[in-house]
CSV table of C-alpha atoms and ligand atoms in Angstrom, one decimal:
chain,number,residue,atom,x,y,z
A,938,MET,CA,-33.5,-148.1,33.0
A,939,GLN,CA,-31.0,-147.4,30.4
A,940,GLU,CA,-32.2,-146.0,27.0
A,941,PRO,CA,-30.9,-147.6,23.9
A,942,ARG,CA,-27.6,-146.1,22.9
A,943,ALA,CA,-27.8,-143.0,20.8
A,944,HIS,CA,-26.0,-142.7,17.5
A,945,TRP,CA,-24.8,-140.1,14.9
A,946,SER,CA,-27.3,-139.9,12.1
A,947,SER,CA,-24.5,-140.8,9.6
A,948,SER,CA,-20.8,-140.7,9.1
A,949,VAL,CA,-21.2,-137.1,8.2
A,950,GLY,CA,-22.7,-136.4,11.6
A,951,LEU,CA,-19.7,-138.1,13.2
A,952,VAL,CA,-17.2,-135.9,11.1
A,953,PHE,CA,-19.1,-132.8,12.0
A,954,ALA,CA,-19.2,-133.5,15.7
A,955,ALA,CA,-15.6,-134.7,16.0
A,956,ALA,CA,-14.2,-131.9,13.8
A,957,GLY,CA,-16.1,-129.5,16.0
A,958,SER,CA,-14.4,-131.0,19.0
A,959,ALA,CA,-11.1,-130.8,17.4
A,960,ILE,CA,-11.4,-127.2,16.0
A,961,GLY,CA,-11.3,-124.8,18.9
A,962,LEU,CA,-9.1,-122.5,20.9
A,963,GLY,CA,-6.2,-124.9,20.2
A,964,ASN,CA,-6.5,-123.8,16.5
A,965,LEU,CA,-7.2,-120.1,17.0
A,966,TRP,CA,-5.4,-119.2,20.1
A,967,LYS,CA,-2.6,-121.7,20.9
A,968,PHE,CA,-1.4,-122.8,17.4
A,969,PRO,CA,-0.8,-119.3,16.0
A,970,PHE,CA,0.9,-118.3,19.2
A,971,ILE,CA,3.3,-121.3,19.5
A,972,THR,CA,4.0,-121.0,15.8
A,973,PHE,CA,5.1,-117.4,16.4
A,974,GLU,CA,7.2,-118.3,19.4
A,975,ASN,CA,8.9,-121.2,17.6
A,976,ASP,CA,9.7,-119.0,14.5
A,977,GLY,CA,7.3,-120.6,12.0
A,978,GLY,CA,8.5,-122.7,9.0
A,979,ALA,CA,10.3,-125.6,10.4
A,980,PHE,CA,8.0,-125.8,13.5
A,981,VAL,CA,5.0,-125.9,11.3
A,982,LEU,CA,6.5,-128.7,9.2
A,983,VAL,CA,7.3,-130.7,12.3
A,984,TYR,CA,3.8,-130.1,13.5
A,985,LEU,CA,2.4,-131.5,10.3
A,986,LEU,CA,4.5,-134.5,10.6
A,987,CYS,CA,3.3,-135.1,14.2
A,988,ILE,CA,-0.3,-134.8,13.2
A,989,ALA,CA,0.2,-137.3,10.5
A,990,ALA,CA,2.5,-139.8,12.2
A,991,VAL,CA,1.2,-139.6,15.8
A,992,GLY,CA,-2.2,-137.8,15.8
A,993,LEU,CA,-3.9,-139.7,12.9
A,994,PRO,CA,-3.1,-143.2,14.2
A,995,ILE,CA,-4.2,-142.3,17.7
A,996,MET,CA,-7.4,-140.7,16.4
A,997,MET,CA,-8.2,-144.0,14.6
A,998,ALA,CA,-7.3,-146.0,17.7
A,999,GLU,CA,-9.6,-143.9,19.9
A,1000,LEU,CA,-12.6,-144.0,17.5
A,1001,LEU,CA,-12.2,-147.8,17.1
A,1002,ILE,CA,-12.2,-148.5,20.8
A,1003,GLY,CA,-15.4,-146.4,21.1
A,1004,ARG,CA,-17.1,-148.0,18.2
A,1005,ARG,CA,-16.2,-151.5,19.2
A,1006,THR,CA,-17.5,-151.2,22.7
A,1007,GLN,CA,-20.3,-148.7,22.3
A,1008,LYS,CA,-19.4,-147.3,25.7
A,1009,SER,CA,-18.0,-144.1,27.0
A,1010,VAL,CA,-14.3,-143.9,27.9
A,1011,VAL,CA,-14.2,-145.7,31.3
A,1012,GLY,CA,-16.4,-148.7,30.2
A,1013,ALA,CA,-14.8,-148.8,26.8
A,1014,LEU,CA,-11.2,-149.2,27.9
A,1015,ARG,CA,-12.3,-151.8,30.6
A,1016,GLU,CA,-14.1,-153.8,27.9
A,1017,ALA,CA,-11.7,-153.4,25.1
A,1018,VAL,CA,-8.5,-153.9,27.0
A,1019,GLY,CA,-9.1,-155.1,30.5
A,1020,PRO,CA,-10.7,-154.2,33.8
A,1021,ALA,CA,-7.6,-152.3,35.2
A,1022,TRP,CA,-7.8,-149.9,32.2
A,1023,GLY,CA,-10.9,-148.3,33.7
A,1024,VAL,CA,-8.3,-146.2,35.6
A,1025,VAL,CA,-7.1,-144.7,32.3
A,1026,GLY,CA,-10.6,-143.9,31.5
A,1027,ALA,CA,-11.2,-142.3,34.8
A,1028,TRP,CA,-8.0,-140.2,34.2
A,1029,GLY,CA,-9.6,-139.0,30.9
A,1030,VAL,CA,-12.8,-138.1,32.7
A,1031,LEU,CA,-10.8,-136.0,35.2
A,1032,CYS,CA,-9.0,-134.4,32.4
A,1033,GLY,CA,-12.2,-133.4,30.8
A,1034,PHE,CA,-13.4,-132.0,34.0
A,1035,ILE,CA,-10.2,-129.9,34.5
A,1036,LEU,CA,-9.9,-128.8,30.9
A,1037,LEU,CA,-13.4,-127.6,30.7
A,1038,SER,CA,-13.1,-125.8,34.0
A,1039,TYR,CA,-10.7,-123.2,32.5
A,1040,TYR,CA,-11.5,-123.5,28.8
A,1041,THR,CA,-14.8,-121.7,29.2
A,1042,VAL,CA,-13.1,-118.7,30.7
A,1043,ILE,CA,-11.2,-117.9,27.4
A,1044,ALA,CA,-14.3,-118.9,25.4
A,1045,GLY,CA,-16.1,-116.3,27.6
A,1046,TRP,CA,-13.7,-113.7,26.5
A,1047,SER,CA,-14.9,-114.2,22.9
A,1048,LEU,CA,-18.3,-113.1,24.0
A,1049,TYR,CA,-17.0,-110.0,25.6
A,1050,TYR,CA,-15.0,-109.1,22.5
A,1051,PHE,CA,-17.9,-109.7,20.2
A,1052,ALA,CA,-19.9,-107.2,22.3
A,1053,ARG,CA,-17.0,-104.7,22.4
A,1054,THR,CA,-16.2,-105.0,18.7
A,1055,ALA,CA,-19.8,-104.8,17.7
A,1056,GLN,CA,-20.1,-101.6,19.7
A,1057,TRP,CA,-16.9,-100.1,17.8
A,1058,THR,CA,-18.4,-101.1,14.5
A,1059,LEU,CA,-21.5,-99.0,15.4
A,1060,THR,CA,-19.7,-96.1,17.0
A,1061,GLY,CA,-16.4,-96.2,15.4
A,1062,PHE,CA,-13.0,-97.2,17.2
A,1063,PRO,CA,-12.5,-94.6,19.9
A,1064,ALA,CA,-9.4,-92.6,19.1
A,1065,GLY,CA,-6.5,-93.2,21.7
A,1066,LEU,CA,-8.1,-96.2,23.2
A,1067,SER,CA,-5.6,-98.8,24.5
A,1068,THR,CA,-6.8,-102.3,23.8
A,1069,GLY,CA,-4.2,-103.5,26.4
A,1070,ASP,CA,-6.2,-101.5,29.0
A,1071,VAL,CA,-9.4,-102.8,27.8
A,1072,PHE,CA,-8.1,-106.3,28.1
A,1073,GLY,CA,-6.7,-105.6,31.7
A,1074,ALA,CA,-9.9,-104.2,32.8
A,1075,GLN,CA,-12.1,-107.1,31.7
A,1076,VAL,CA,-9.9,-109.9,33.1
A,1077,SER,CA,-9.5,-108.2,36.5
A,1078,SER,CA,-13.2,-107.8,36.9
A,1079,SER,CA,-14.1,-111.0,38.8
A,1080,GLY,CA,-17.8,-110.5,38.3
A,1081,LEU,CA,-17.5,-110.0,34.6
A,1082,GLN,CA,-15.3,-113.1,34.3
A,1083,ILE,CA,-17.7,-115.2,36.2
A,1084,ALA,CA,-20.7,-113.9,34.3
A,1085,LEU,CA,-19.0,-114.5,30.9
A,1086,SER,CA,-18.0,-118.1,31.7
A,1087,LEU,CA,-21.4,-118.7,33.3
A,1088,ALA,CA,-23.0,-117.9,30.0
A,1089,PHE,CA,-20.6,-120.1,28.1
A,1090,SER,CA,-21.0,-123.0,30.5
A,1091,THR,CA,-24.7,-122.7,30.3
A,1092,ALA,CA,-24.7,-122.8,26.5
A,1093,THR,CA,-22.5,-126.0,26.8
A,1094,VAL,CA,-24.9,-127.6,29.2
A,1095,ALA,CA,-27.9,-126.7,27.1
A,1096,VAL,CA,-26.5,-128.4,24.0
A,1097,VAL,CA,-25.3,-131.7,25.8
A,1098,TYR,CA,-28.6,-131.8,27.5
A,1099,PHE,CA,-30.3,-132.5,24.3
A,1100,GLY,CA,-28.2,-135.5,23.5
A,1101,VAL,CA,-26.1,-136.9,20.7
A,1102,GLN,CA,-28.2,-136.1,17.7
A,1103,ARG,CA,-30.5,-133.4,18.7
A,1104,GLY,CA,-27.8,-131.5,20.7
A,1105,ILE,CA,-24.2,-132.2,19.7
A,1106,GLU,CA,-24.6,-133.2,16.1
A,1107,ARG,CA,-27.1,-130.5,15.2
A,1108,ILE,CA,-25.0,-127.8,16.7
A,1109,ALA,CA,-21.9,-129.0,15.0
A,1110,ARG,CA,-23.7,-129.3,11.7
A,1111,LEU,CA,-25.0,-125.7,12.0
A,1112,PHE,CA,-21.8,-124.1,13.3
A,1113,LEU,CA,-19.1,-125.5,11.4
A,1114,PRO,CA,-20.1,-124.2,7.9
A,1115,ILE,CA,-20.6,-120.8,9.5
A,1116,LEU,CA,-17.2,-120.9,11.0
A,1117,PHE,CA,-15.6,-121.9,7.8
A,1118,ALA,CA,-17.3,-119.4,5.8
A,1119,ILE,CA,-16.2,-116.6,8.2
A,1120,LEU,CA,-12.7,-118.0,8.2
A,1121,VAL,CA,-12.6,-117.8,4.4
A,1122,LEU,CA,-13.9,-114.3,4.2
A,1123,MET,CA,-11.2,-113.3,6.7
A,1124,LEU,CA,-8.5,-115.1,4.7
A,1125,VAL,CA,-9.4,-113.2,1.5
A,1126,SER,CA,-9.3,-110.0,3.3
A,1127,ALA,CA,-6.1,-110.8,5.1
A,1128,LEU,CA,-4.2,-112.1,2.0
A,1129,GLY,CA,-4.9,-108.7,0.4
A,1130,MET,CA,-2.9,-106.9,3.1
A,1131,SER,CA,0.8,-105.9,2.7
A,1132,GLY,CA,2.2,-108.3,5.3
A,1133,SER,CA,0.6,-111.4,3.7
A,1134,GLY,CA,3.7,-112.3,1.7
A,1135,GLU,CA,5.9,-112.0,4.8
A,1136,ALA,CA,3.4,-114.0,6.8
A,1137,LEU,CA,3.2,-116.9,4.3
A,1138,ALA,CA,7.0,-117.0,4.2
A,1139,PHE,CA,7.2,-117.1,8.0
A,1140,ILE,CA,4.7,-119.9,8.2
A,1141,PHE,CA,5.7,-122.1,5.2
A,1142,ARG,CA,9.4,-121.5,4.6
A,1143,PRO,CA,11.2,-124.0,6.9
A,1144,ASN,CA,14.5,-122.8,8.5
A,1145,PHE,CA,15.8,-125.8,10.4
A,1146,ALA,CA,18.6,-123.8,11.9
A,1147,GLU,CA,16.1,-122.1,14.1
A,1148,LEU,CA,14.4,-125.3,15.3
A,1149,GLU,CA,15.1,-126.2,18.8
A,1150,PRO,CA,14.7,-129.9,20.0
A,1151,GLU,CA,12.1,-128.7,22.5
A,1152,SER,CA,10.0,-127.3,19.7
A,1153,VAL,CA,9.6,-130.8,18.5
A,1154,LEU,CA,8.0,-131.9,21.6
A,1155,GLU,CA,5.9,-128.8,21.8
A,1156,ALA,CA,4.5,-129.5,18.4
A,1157,LEU,CA,3.7,-133.1,19.4
A,1158,GLY,CA,2.1,-132.1,22.7
A,1159,HIS,CA,-0.1,-129.6,20.8
A,1160,SER,CA,-1.2,-132.2,18.3
A,1161,PHE,CA,-2.9,-134.0,21.2
A,1162,PHE,CA,-4.7,-130.8,22.4
A,1163,THR,CA,-5.8,-129.8,19.1
A,1164,LEU,CA,-7.2,-133.1,18.0
A,1165,SER,CA,-8.9,-133.7,21.3
A,1166,LEU,CA,-6.8,-136.8,21.9
A,1167,GLY,CA,-5.5,-138.4,25.0
A,1168,MET,CA,-8.5,-138.1,27.3
A,1169,GLY,CA,-11.3,-140.1,25.7
A,1170,ALA,CA,-13.3,-137.5,23.8
A,1171,MET,CA,-12.8,-139.4,20.5
A,1172,VAL,CA,-13.4,-142.7,22.4
A,1173,THR,CA,-16.7,-141.3,23.5
A,1174,TYR,CA,-17.7,-139.8,20.1
A,1175,GLY,CA,-16.6,-143.2,18.6
A,1176,SER,CA,-19.0,-144.9,20.8
A,1177,TYR,CA,-21.9,-143.2,19.0
A,1178,ILE,CA,-20.9,-144.6,15.7
A,1179,ALA,CA,-23.4,-147.1,14.4
A,1180,GLY,CA,-22.0,-150.3,13.0
A,1181,ASN,CA,-20.1,-149.9,9.9
A,1182,GLN,CA,-19.2,-146.4,9.2
A,1183,SER,CA,-15.6,-146.0,8.1
A,1184,ILE,CA,-13.2,-145.0,10.9
A,1185,VAL,CA,-10.3,-144.4,8.5
A,1186,LYS,CA,-12.1,-142.0,6.2
A,1187,ALA,CA,-13.6,-140.1,9.1
A,1188,SER,CA,-10.3,-139.8,11.0
A,1189,ALA,CA,-8.6,-138.5,7.9
A,1190,VAL,CA,-11.2,-135.9,7.2
A,1191,ILE,CA,-11.2,-134.7,10.8
A,1192,VAL,CA,-7.5,-134.4,11.0
A,1193,VAL,CA,-7.2,-132.6,7.7
A,1194,LEU,CA,-10.1,-130.1,8.6
A,1195,ASP,CA,-8.4,-129.4,12.1
A,1196,THR,CA,-5.1,-128.7,10.3
A,1197,VAL,CA,-6.4,-126.5,7.6
A,1198,ILE,CA,-8.3,-124.3,10.0
A,1199,ALA,CA,-5.3,-123.9,12.2
A,1200,LEU,CA,-3.2,-122.9,9.2
A,1201,PHE,CA,-6.0,-120.6,7.9
A,1202,ALA,CA,-6.1,-118.9,11.2
A,1203,THR,CA,-2.4,-118.4,11.4
A,1204,VAL,CA,-2.1,-117.0,8.0
A,1205,ILE,CA,-4.9,-114.5,8.9
A,1206,MET,CA,-3.4,-113.4,12.1
A,1207,PHE,CA,0.2,-113.0,10.8
A,1208,SER,CA,-0.9,-111.2,7.7
A,1209,VAL,CA,-2.6,-108.6,9.9
A,1210,ILE,CA,0.2,-108.3,12.4
A,1211,PHE,CA,3.1,-108.2,9.9
A,1212,SER,CA,1.2,-105.5,8.0
A,1213,VAL,CA,2.0,-103.0,10.8
A,1214,SER,CA,5.5,-102.1,11.5
A,1215,GLY,CA,6.6,-102.7,15.0
A,1216,MET,CA,3.6,-104.9,15.8
A,1217,ARG,CA,5.6,-108.1,15.4
A,1218,GLU,CA,7.9,-107.2,18.3
A,1219,GLN,CA,4.9,-106.0,20.4
A,1220,VAL,CA,2.9,-109.2,20.0
A,1221,GLY,CA,5.8,-111.5,21.1
A,1222,ALA,CA,5.1,-111.1,24.8
A,1223,SER,CA,2.0,-113.0,25.7
A,1224,THR,CA,-0.2,-115.9,24.7
A,1225,VAL,CA,-3.4,-113.8,24.9
A,1226,GLY,CA,-1.9,-110.8,23.4
A,1227,MET,CA,-2.4,-111.6,19.8
A,1228,LEU,CA,-6.0,-112.6,20.0
A,1229,PHE,CA,-7.4,-110.3,22.5
A,1230,ILE,CA,-5.1,-107.3,22.4
A,1231,SER,CA,-3.4,-106.7,19.0
A,1232,LEU,CA,-6.2,-108.0,16.8
A,1233,PRO,CA,-9.3,-106.1,18.1
A,1234,GLU,CA,-7.6,-102.8,17.4
A,1235,LEU,CA,-6.0,-103.8,14.1
A,1236,PHE,CA,-9.4,-104.8,12.7
A,1237,TYR,CA,-10.5,-101.3,12.8
A,1238,THR,CA,-7.3,-99.6,11.8
A,1239,GLN,CA,-5.9,-101.9,9.2
A,1240,VAL,CA,-8.0,-104.7,7.9
A,1241,PRO,CA,-10.1,-104.3,4.8
A,1242,PHE,CA,-13.8,-104.6,5.8
A,1243,GLY,CA,-12.5,-105.0,9.4
A,1244,ARG,CA,-15.6,-103.2,10.9
A,1245,ILE,CA,-17.6,-106.2,9.7
A,1246,LEU,CA,-14.9,-108.9,10.1
A,1247,GLY,CA,-14.0,-107.8,13.6
A,1248,PRO,CA,-17.2,-108.9,15.4
A,1249,LEU,CA,-17.5,-111.8,13.0
A,1250,PHE,CA,-14.1,-113.0,14.1
A,1251,TYR,CA,-15.2,-113.3,17.7
A,1252,VAL,CA,-18.3,-115.1,16.6
A,1253,LEU,CA,-16.0,-117.6,15.0
A,1254,VAL,CA,-14.0,-118.0,18.1
A,1255,ALA,CA,-17.1,-118.5,20.2
A,1256,LEU,CA,-18.5,-121.1,17.8
A,1257,ALA,CA,-15.3,-123.0,17.6
A,1258,ALA,CA,-15.0,-123.1,21.3
A,1259,LEU,CA,-18.6,-124.2,22.0
A,1260,THR,CA,-18.3,-127.3,19.7
A,1261,SER,CA,-15.2,-128.2,21.8
A,1262,THR,CA,-16.6,-127.6,25.2
A,1263,ILE,CA,-19.6,-129.8,24.4
A,1264,SER,CA,-17.3,-132.6,23.7
A,1265,LEU,CA,-15.6,-132.0,26.9
A,1266,LEU,CA,-18.8,-132.0,29.0
A,1267,GLU,CA,-20.0,-135.1,27.0
A,1268,VAL,CA,-16.9,-137.0,28.2
A,1269,VAL,CA,-17.8,-136.3,31.9
A,1270,ALA,CA,-21.5,-136.6,31.6
A,1271,SER,CA,-21.4,-139.9,29.6
A,1272,TYR,CA,-19.4,-141.4,32.3
A,1273,LEU,CA,-22.3,-140.8,34.7
A,1274,ILE,CA,-24.9,-141.8,32.1
A,1275,ASP,CA,-23.1,-145.2,31.1
A,1276,GLU,CA,-21.5,-146.3,34.3
A,1277,HIS,CA,-23.9,-145.0,37.0
A,1278,ASP,CA,-27.2,-145.1,35.2
A,1279,VAL,CA,-27.9,-141.4,35.7
A,1280,ASP,CA,-30.4,-139.9,33.2
A,1281,ARG,CA,-28.8,-137.5,30.6
A,1282,HIS,CA,-30.6,-134.5,31.7
A,1283,LYS,CA,-29.6,-134.9,35.3
A,1284,ALA,CA,-26.1,-135.8,34.5
A,1285,THR,CA,-25.5,-132.9,32.3
A,1286,ILE,CA,-26.7,-130.4,34.8
A,1287,LEU,CA,-24.9,-132.1,37.6
A,1288,CYS,CA,-21.5,-132.2,35.8
A,1289,GLY,CA,-21.9,-128.7,34.4
A,1290,ALA,CA,-22.6,-127.3,37.8
A,1291,ALA,CA,-19.7,-129.2,39.6
A,1292,ILE,CA,-17.2,-128.1,36.8
A,1293,PHE,CA,-18.4,-124.5,37.0
A,1294,VAL,CA,-17.3,-124.4,40.6
A,1295,PHE,CA,-13.7,-124.8,39.4
A,1296,THR,CA,-14.5,-122.4,36.5
A,1297,ILE,CA,-15.0,-119.8,39.2
A,1298,PHE,CA,-11.5,-120.3,40.4
A,1299,ALA,CA,-10.2,-120.1,36.9
A,1300,ALA,CA,-12.3,-117.0,36.2
A,1301,ILE,CA,-10.9,-115.1,39.2
A,1302,SER,CA,-7.3,-116.2,38.5
A,1303,PHE,CA,-6.7,-113.0,36.7
A,1304,SER,CA,-8.2,-110.6,39.2
A,1305,GLY,CA,-5.4,-110.7,41.7
A,1306,ALA,CA,-7.8,-112.1,44.4
A,1307,PRO,CA,-5.7,-113.6,47.1
A,1308,PHE,CA,-5.5,-117.3,47.4
A,1309,PHE,CA,-6.9,-118.3,44.1
A,1310,SER,CA,-4.5,-116.2,42.1
A,1311,THR,CA,-1.6,-117.4,44.1
A,1312,LEU,CA,-2.6,-121.1,44.1
A,1313,ALA,CA,0.6,-122.4,42.7
A,1314,LEU,CA,1.0,-126.2,42.6
A,1315,PHE,CA,3.6,-126.0,39.9
A,1316,GLU,CA,6.6,-123.7,40.0
A,1317,GLY,CA,5.9,-120.4,38.0
A,1318,LYS,CA,2.2,-121.2,37.5
A,1319,THR,CA,-0.2,-119.1,39.4
A,1320,GLY,CA,-3.9,-119.4,39.8
A,1321,TRP,CA,-6.1,-122.3,38.9
A,1322,PHE,CA,-6.1,-121.2,35.3
A,1323,GLU,CA,-2.4,-121.6,34.7
A,1324,THR,CA,-2.0,-124.5,37.1
A,1325,ALA,CA,-4.8,-126.5,35.3
A,1326,ASP,CA,-3.6,-125.7,31.8
A,1327,HIS,CA,-0.1,-126.7,32.7
A,1328,PHE,CA,-1.3,-130.0,34.3
A,1329,VAL,CA,-3.6,-130.9,31.4
A,1330,SER,CA,-1.2,-130.1,28.6
A,1331,ASN,CA,2.0,-131.4,30.1
A,1332,TRP,CA,0.8,-134.3,32.3
A,1333,MET,CA,-2.7,-135.5,31.5
A,1334,LEU,CA,-2.9,-135.5,27.7
A,1335,PRO,CA,0.6,-137.1,27.1
A,1336,THR,CA,0.2,-139.7,29.8
A,1337,GLY,CA,-3.4,-140.5,28.7
A,1338,GLY,CA,-2.4,-140.6,25.0
A,1339,LEU,CA,0.5,-142.9,25.8
A,1340,ALA,CA,-1.8,-145.3,27.6
A,1341,ILE,CA,-4.3,-145.3,24.8
A,1342,THR,CA,-1.6,-146.0,22.2
A,1343,LEU,CA,-0.2,-148.9,24.2
A,1344,ALA,CA,-3.7,-150.2,24.8
A,1345,ALA,CA,-4.5,-150.2,21.1
A,1346,GLY,CA,-1.1,-151.3,19.9
A,1347,TRP,CA,0.0,-153.8,22.6
A,1348,PHE,CA,-2.9,-154.8,24.9
A,1349,MET,CA,-5.6,-155.3,22.4
A,1350,THR,CA,-5.2,-158.3,20.2
A,1351,ARG,CA,-4.4,-157.9,16.5
A,1352,GLU,CA,-7.7,-159.6,15.7
A,1353,ALA,CA,-9.7,-157.1,17.7
A,1354,THR,CA,-8.2,-153.9,16.1
A,1355,ARG,CA,-8.0,-155.5,12.6
A,1356,GLY,CA,-11.5,-156.5,12.8
A,1357,GLU,CA,-12.5,-152.8,13.4
A,1358,LEU,CA,-10.2,-151.4,10.7
A,1359,VAL,CA,-10.4,-153.8,7.8
A,1360,ASP,CA,-13.9,-154.3,6.4
A,1361,GLY,CA,-15.9,-153.4,3.3
A,1362,ASN,CA,-16.4,-149.8,4.2
A,1363,GLU,CA,-12.8,-148.9,4.7
A,1364,PRO,CA,-11.0,-147.3,1.6
A,1365,GLY,CA,-8.9,-149.5,-0.6
A,1366,TRP,CA,-5.6,-147.5,0.0
A,1367,PHE,CA,-5.7,-148.2,3.7
A,1368,ARG,CA,-3.1,-150.6,5.0
A,1369,TYR,CA,-3.7,-152.1,8.3
A,1370,GLY,CA,-0.1,-153.0,8.8
A,1371,VAL,CA,1.0,-149.4,8.4
A,1372,TRP,CA,-1.4,-148.3,11.1
A,1373,ARG,CA,-0.2,-151.0,13.3
A,1374,LEU,CA,3.4,-150.1,12.8
A,1375,PHE,CA,2.7,-146.5,13.8
A,1376,ILE,CA,0.5,-147.3,16.8
A,1377,ARG,CA,2.9,-149.9,18.3
A,1378,TRP,CA,6.2,-148.1,17.6
A,1379,VAL,CA,6.1,-144.6,16.3
A,1380,ALA,CA,3.4,-143.1,18.5
A,1381,PRO,CA,4.5,-144.6,21.9
A,1382,ALA,CA,8.2,-143.7,21.2
A,1383,ALA,CA,7.1,-140.1,20.3
A,1384,VAL,CA,4.7,-139.6,23.2
A,1385,GLY,CA,7.0,-141.4,25.5
A,1386,ALA,CA,9.6,-138.8,24.8
A,1387,ILE,CA,7.1,-136.0,26.0
A,1388,VAL,CA,6.3,-137.9,29.2
A,1389,VAL,CA,10.1,-138.4,29.8
A,1390,ALA,CA,10.9,-134.8,29.1
A,1391,VAL,CA,8.2,-133.7,31.5
A,1392,ILE,CA,8.7,-136.0,34.3
A,1393,PHE,CA,12.5,-136.4,34.3
A,1394,PHE,CA,13.7,-133.1,32.9
A,1395,GLY,CA,11.0,-130.8,34.2
A,1396,ARG,CA,10.1,-129.5,30.8
A,1397,ASP,CA,7.2,-127.2,30.4
A,1398,PHE,CA,5.2,-127.2,27.1
A,1399,SER,CA,2.2,-125.2,27.9
B,159,LIG,N1,-9.3,-129.7,20.5
B,159,LIG,C1,-9.8,-128.7,21.3
B,159,LIG,C2,-9.1,-127.4,20.8
B,159,LIG,O1,-8.2,-127.4,19.9
B,159,LIG,C3,-9.5,-128.8,22.8
B,159,LIG,C4,-10.1,-130.1,23.4
B,159,LIG,C5,-9.2,-130.9,23.9
B,159,LIG,C6,-11.4,-130.4,23.2
B,159,LIG,C7,-9.6,-132.2,24.3
B,159,LIG,C8,-11.8,-131.7,23.8
B,159,LIG,C9,-10.9,-132.5,24.3
B,159,LIG,O2,-9.4,-126.3,21.2
C-alpha cells in the first residue's frame, strides 16, 4: 500500500531543499577550478549568462513537471509527456546512481580534512609538512578511502530514510544557514588579504580576448551540474510541492543562491591563493589541488583567523556535499518507492548499498590498485572515478537536459505548461511567453551544441 505523497512544509522548505541540492561540490570544487583554468572574467560572465538563459528556464521546467504529476522522474515524464519518455526518466535515475557513486568519495575527503585541520588547530601546523604528501597518502590508502566514503554514504542514507519533511527538508533548513554563515566569515577574512584586489579583478574583469569557444560550452555544461539539472533531481523535488506554491519565485531564488555561493567561494579561494607569491602557478596543475593541497596549508600560514576558519571550511564542504548527495539518493530511491511500491526505508537502504558497491570502485581509483584504477572506458580517463565523472558531465547531464527541454518546450502542450506557470501565486513580472521562447529555442540550441561537440567532435568538458 502506498502512503499519501509527502510534501514540503511550505515553499520555503522547497527552496531550502532544492538550493541544498544545487549548492555542493560543483560550487566549491568545480567552479573555482574551471574559472581559474579559463582565465576568469569573461568566463564568469558567460557562465552567468548560461545560468540565466538556460539554467533558470530548465529549472522551472523540471519543477513544473514534478509538481504537475506528483511523481518522481520516471513516472513524471511518462505522465506529463508520454509513455516512451519513461526512458529519459530512467536515464536520470541511472545518472543519479553513477553520480552519487563517486561524489561521496570527494565528500569523504572533506571529513578527512576536517579531522586533519582540527588537529593542526590544536597542535600547530607542523613545520616543513608537505600538504601534497598528505593528500597523496590519504588518497592512496584504499582502506581510508572506503571508510570515509562509507561514512558519508551512511549519513546520506540516514537522511533520506526519514523522508521528505523529517529528513531532507529538516537537514537542509539546518545546514544551509550554517553553511552561509561560515562562508560569510571566510569572505570577510579573505577580503582583508593582500591578494583580494587581484582576485576580484581576475573574477569580475572580463577579457574577451582570452575566451575560447570551448569555454562557452564548459560554462554551459557546468550550469547543469551546479544546478542539479538534466537528471531529474529537480523533477523529483518538484513532485513534493503541494498545490499552488510559486515555481517561478522558487526557481529564481534557488538559482541566485547557487550562483552567489559559487562566486563567494571563488573570491575566497583566489584571495587566499593570490596573496602568496608563486602560488598561482603552483595551483594550476590539478582540480583537487586548490581545495585539498594548497588551501589546507594556507589557512595556517596566511589567512587571518585561519586556525579557526580552516576546520570550519571543511565543515562547510561536508554540509554542502551532504545536501547534494541526499538529492541524488532521493532520485534513485523515489523511483523504487513510486514505481515499484517499495517502502521508503527498504528502498533507501537498498539503493544506498547498491550504489556503495560502485563507490568502492571510485574510492580505490586513486590507490593504483590494478584493474579498477586502469578501467578506462574513455580515452585518457582512468579508474571508475574519472570514467564516471566524464560520462556524467559530458554525456548524461547534457543529453538528459536536452530531452527535458524538448519535453517541456515541444512535447507538452502549451496549455499544460501555461497552466502550471500562470496562476495567482506567480509574480506579476513573470511573462510566460518569454519562458516559452527560451525553453523552445534558446535552451535546446545551447544544450544541443554541447551534445554535438561531445558526440561529433569528441570534446571533453569534465
Ligand atoms: N548540484 C550539485 C553540485 O553542484 C551536484 C548535483 C548534480 C546534485 C545533480 C544533484 C544532482 O555539487
